[in-house]
């Protein structure tokens, strides 16, 4: 069997947007704009920061109908630690916009020149994940958008995820850089997709 250890987190979390990276557990404190870094070795709160521009919806307007999620997705790839979330930081724009930032994994502060706006509003995407510095967005279980932070290029794509059954309902996708695979949850079943990268 598998061995493990029990941790008592200093603050509760909600949803599926958390991640483990370099010995820490990163998550959004439930019902707040606060990101938390919990050190697994020290079993203690190691850092926290506020996402002051995080939009907290009063009702669901996204492509994700299931309400056990939050709108912040934390992820790690070959370039480091990332956060993607809907922002209200754009003044006259009435609707929020999906943004992404690369974070210092120790202090949880945004790295210099690492804030990107996608132009996508909440009704235009559902789940999203990060891989090799590219943000991928799904809508209704199909991959339909990519934003490359290296080139600032946006792409409209169309790739359906294979359905396990008629009741397929993805609630999380996460890129694992050392396995070069996507992992996720579909109706309480863990799923995985091996990825083949081309130049």
GROMACS .gro file of C-alpha atoms in nm:
model
  199
    1UNK     CA    1   0.000   0.000   0.000
    2UNK     CA    2   0.087   0.366  -0.004
    3UNK     CA    3   0.225   0.544   0.299
    4UNK     CA    4   0.137   0.903   0.378
    5UNK     CA    5   0.122   1.160   0.651
    6UNK     CA    6  -0.153   1.376   0.795
    7UNK     CA    7  -0.133   1.755   0.784
    8UNK     CA    8  -0.358   2.007   0.960
    9UNK     CA    9  -0.376   2.313   0.739
   10UNK     CA   10  -0.378   2.657   0.905
   11UNK     CA   11  -0.672   2.770   0.686
   12UNK     CA   12  -0.939   2.583   0.495
   13UNK     CA   13  -0.950   2.571   0.117
   14UNK     CA   14  -1.218   2.502  -0.140
   15UNK     CA   15  -1.215   2.365  -0.489
   16UNK     CA   16  -0.953   2.189  -0.694
   17UNK     CA   17  -0.710   2.463  -0.796
   18UNK     CA   18  -0.434   2.383  -0.545
   19UNK     CA   19  -0.093   2.229  -0.618
   20UNK     CA   20   0.221   2.085  -0.457
   21UNK     CA   21   0.557   2.226  -0.569
   22UNK     CA   22   0.910   2.212  -0.420
   23UNK     CA   23   0.794   2.076  -0.085
   24UNK     CA   24   0.505   2.317  -0.033
   25UNK     CA   25   0.128   2.296  -0.072
   26UNK     CA   26  -0.018   2.606  -0.244
   27UNK     CA   27  -0.386   2.691  -0.225
   28UNK     CA   28  -0.645   2.967  -0.212
   29UNK     CA   29  -0.793   3.020   0.133
   30UNK     CA   30  -1.164   2.943   0.112
   31UNK     CA   31  -1.392   3.235   0.018
   32UNK     CA   32  -1.105   3.489   0.012
   33UNK     CA   33  -0.845   3.648  -0.215
   34UNK     CA   34  -0.559   3.501  -0.009
   35UNK     CA   35  -0.301   3.260  -0.151
   36UNK     CA   36  -0.132   3.034   0.104
   37UNK     CA   37   0.199   2.846   0.096
   38UNK     CA   38   0.207   2.565   0.349
   39UNK     CA   39   0.548   2.401   0.409
   40UNK     CA   40   0.507   2.023   0.414
   41UNK     CA   41   0.843   1.975   0.591
   42UNK     CA   42   0.782   2.236   0.862
   43UNK     CA   43   0.408   2.159   0.882
   44UNK     CA   44   0.336   2.530   0.907
   45UNK     CA   45   0.220   2.836   0.717
   46UNK     CA   46   0.525   2.957   0.523
   47UNK     CA   47   0.391   3.255   0.325
   48UNK     CA   48   0.074   3.425   0.210
   49UNK     CA   49  -0.026   3.700  -0.029
   50UNK     CA   50  -0.339   3.875  -0.152
   51UNK     CA   51  -0.471   3.863  -0.508
   52UNK     CA   52  -0.634   4.205  -0.478
   53UNK     CA   53  -0.772   4.192  -0.831
   54UNK     CA   54  -0.926   3.844  -0.802
   55UNK     CA   55  -1.289   3.853  -0.908
   56UNK     CA   56  -1.513   3.663  -0.669
   57UNK     CA   57  -1.837   3.577  -0.851
   58UNK     CA   58  -2.176   3.621  -0.692
   59UNK     CA   59  -2.318   3.359  -0.927
   60UNK     CA   60  -2.179   3.112  -1.179
   61UNK     CA   61  -2.119   3.265  -1.518
   62UNK     CA   62  -1.838   3.037  -1.627
   63UNK     CA   63  -1.833   2.729  -1.844
   64UNK     CA   64  -1.797   2.520  -1.526
   65UNK     CA   65  -2.136   2.439  -1.377
   66UNK     CA   66  -2.010   2.238  -1.080
   67UNK     CA   67  -1.975   2.466  -0.778
   68UNK     CA   68  -1.711   2.274  -0.581
   69UNK     CA   69  -1.437   2.476  -0.747
   70UNK     CA   70  -1.278   2.812  -0.706
   71UNK     CA   71  -1.166   3.031  -0.992
   72UNK     CA   72  -0.794   3.027  -0.910
   73UNK     CA   73  -0.583   2.754  -1.068
   74UNK     CA   74  -0.232   2.713  -0.932
   75UNK     CA   75   0.009   2.501  -1.131
   76UNK     CA   76   0.375   2.422  -1.179
   77UNK     CA   77   0.560   2.351  -1.499
   78UNK     CA   78   0.917   2.363  -1.631
   79UNK     CA   79   0.923   2.744  -1.577
   80UNK     CA   80   0.802   2.748  -1.215
   81UNK     CA   81   0.487   2.828  -1.019
   82UNK     CA   82   0.186   2.993  -1.187
   83UNK     CA   83  -0.157   3.124  -1.097
   84UNK     CA   84  -0.442   3.189  -1.339
   85UNK     CA   85  -0.761   3.362  -1.231
   86UNK     CA   86  -1.033   3.611  -1.335
   87UNK     CA   87  -0.927   3.969  -1.262
   88UNK     CA   88  -1.130   4.287  -1.213
   89UNK     CA   89  -0.826   4.514  -1.245
   90UNK     CA   90  -0.918   4.677  -1.574
   91UNK     CA   91  -1.122   4.980  -1.474
   92UNK     CA   92  -1.396   5.052  -1.726
   93UNK     CA   93  -1.430   4.688  -1.836
   94UNK     CA   94  -1.745   4.565  -1.665
   95UNK     CA   95  -1.667   4.194  -1.690
   96UNK     CA   96  -1.361   4.026  -1.546
   97UNK     CA   97  -1.076   3.897  -1.762
   98UNK     CA   98  -0.872   3.578  -1.722
   99UNK     CA   99  -0.512   3.661  -1.631
  100UNK     CA  100  -0.205   3.462  -1.541
  101UNK     CA  101   0.100   3.539  -1.329
  102UNK     CA  102   0.424   3.360  -1.247
  103UNK     CA  103   0.497   3.360  -0.875
  104UNK     CA  104   0.807   3.346  -0.659
  105UNK     CA  105   0.754   3.001  -0.499
  106UNK     CA  106   0.898   3.115  -0.163
  107UNK     CA  107   0.746   3.460  -0.108
  108UNK     CA  108   0.438   3.415  -0.334
  109UNK     CA  109   0.500   3.753  -0.496
  110UNK     CA  110   0.455   3.801  -0.872
  111UNK     CA  111   0.783   3.789  -1.062
  112UNK     CA  112   0.887   4.095  -1.262
  113UNK     CA  113   0.722   4.120  -1.608
  114UNK     CA  114   0.514   3.809  -1.547
  115UNK     CA  115   0.154   3.928  -1.570
  116UNK     CA  116  -0.048   3.840  -1.881
  117UNK     CA  117  -0.402   3.929  -1.986
  118UNK     CA  118  -0.583   3.681  -2.211
  119UNK     CA  119  -0.887   3.883  -2.313
  120UNK     CA  120  -1.115   3.592  -2.216
  121UNK     CA  121  -1.420   3.665  -2.003
  122UNK     CA  122  -1.576   3.418  -1.761
  123UNK     CA  123  -1.845   3.300  -2.000
  124UNK     CA  124  -1.579   3.200  -2.258
  125UNK     CA  125  -1.395   2.931  -2.062
  126UNK     CA  126  -1.434   2.655  -1.807
  127UNK     CA  127  -1.134   2.466  -1.674
  128UNK     CA  128  -0.781   2.579  -1.754
  129UNK     CA  129  -0.430   2.447  -1.698
  130UNK     CA  130  -0.070   2.555  -1.762
  131UNK     CA  131   0.200   2.363  -1.947
  132UNK     CA  132   0.543   2.484  -2.065
  133UNK     CA  133   0.443   2.849  -2.017
  134UNK     CA  134   0.122   2.809  -2.216
  135UNK     CA  135  -0.225   2.854  -2.069
  136UNK     CA  136  -0.485   2.616  -2.215
  137UNK     CA  137  -0.859   2.675  -2.167
  138UNK     CA  138  -1.145   2.431  -2.203
  139UNK     CA  139  -1.509   2.494  -2.266
  140UNK     CA  140  -1.768   2.216  -2.244
  141UNK     CA  141  -1.497   1.946  -2.223
  142UNK     CA  142  -1.311   2.066  -2.535
  143UNK     CA  143  -0.979   2.246  -2.555
  144UNK     CA  144  -1.049   2.568  -2.742
  145UNK     CA  145  -0.790   2.836  -2.653
  146UNK     CA  146  -0.418   2.870  -2.583
  147UNK     CA  147  -0.209   3.167  -2.471
  148UNK     CA  148   0.170   3.142  -2.506
  149UNK     CA  149   0.356   3.359  -2.255
  150UNK     CA  150   0.681   3.330  -2.454
  151UNK     CA  151   0.541   3.488  -2.771
  152UNK     CA  152   0.223   3.660  -2.640
  153UNK     CA  153   0.039   3.467  -2.913
  154UNK     CA  154  -0.323   3.357  -2.870
  155UNK     CA  155  -0.461   3.057  -3.059
  156UNK     CA  156  -0.812   2.926  -3.115
  157UNK     CA  157  -0.803   2.548  -3.127
  158UNK     CA  158  -1.054   2.265  -3.122
  159UNK     CA  159  -0.967   1.941  -2.945
  160UNK     CA  160  -1.225   1.731  -2.764
  161UNK     CA  161  -1.123   1.524  -2.466
  162UNK     CA  162  -1.218   1.156  -2.499
  163UNK     CA  163  -1.534   1.088  -2.300
  164UNK     CA  164  -1.517   0.803  -2.050
  165UNK     CA  165  -1.893   0.767  -2.051
  166UNK     CA  166  -2.215   0.956  -2.116
  167UNK     CA  167  -2.180   1.113  -1.771
  168UNK     CA  168  -1.831   1.257  -1.823
  169UNK     CA  169  -1.781   1.574  -1.618
  170UNK     CA  170  -1.426   1.708  -1.579
  171UNK     CA  171  -1.372   1.903  -1.259
  172UNK     CA  172  -0.993   1.944  -1.266
  173UNK     CA  173  -0.698   1.919  -1.504
  174UNK     CA  174  -0.339   1.955  -1.388
  175UNK     CA  175  -0.013   1.930  -1.583
  176UNK     CA  176   0.262   1.722  -1.423
  177UNK     CA  177   0.598   1.832  -1.572
  178UNK     CA  178   0.807   1.536  -1.455
  179UNK     CA  179   0.554   1.287  -1.598
  180UNK     CA  180   0.470   1.509  -1.900
  181UNK     CA  181   0.107   1.419  -1.857
  182UNK     CA  182  -0.228   1.571  -1.764
  183UNK     CA  183  -0.408   1.442  -1.457
  184UNK     CA  184  -0.764   1.523  -1.366
  185UNK     CA  185  -1.089   1.422  -1.201
  186UNK     CA  186  -1.394   1.305  -1.390
  187UNK     CA  187  -1.697   1.217  -1.176
  188UNK     CA  188  -1.475   1.119  -0.878
  189UNK     CA  189  -1.244   0.908  -1.099
  190UNK     CA  190  -0.882   1.005  -1.153
  191UNK     CA  191  -0.790   1.023  -1.521
  192UNK     CA  192  -0.463   1.084  -1.703
  193UNK     CA  193  -0.357   1.182  -2.053
  194UNK     CA  194  -0.002   1.126  -2.178
  195UNK     CA  195   0.125   1.422  -2.381
  196UNK     CA  196   0.350   1.426  -2.685
  197UNK     CA  197   0.522   1.760  -2.742
  198UNK     CA  198   0.645   1.868  -3.084
  199UNK     CA  199   0.890   2.145  -3.170
   0.00000   0.00000   0.00000
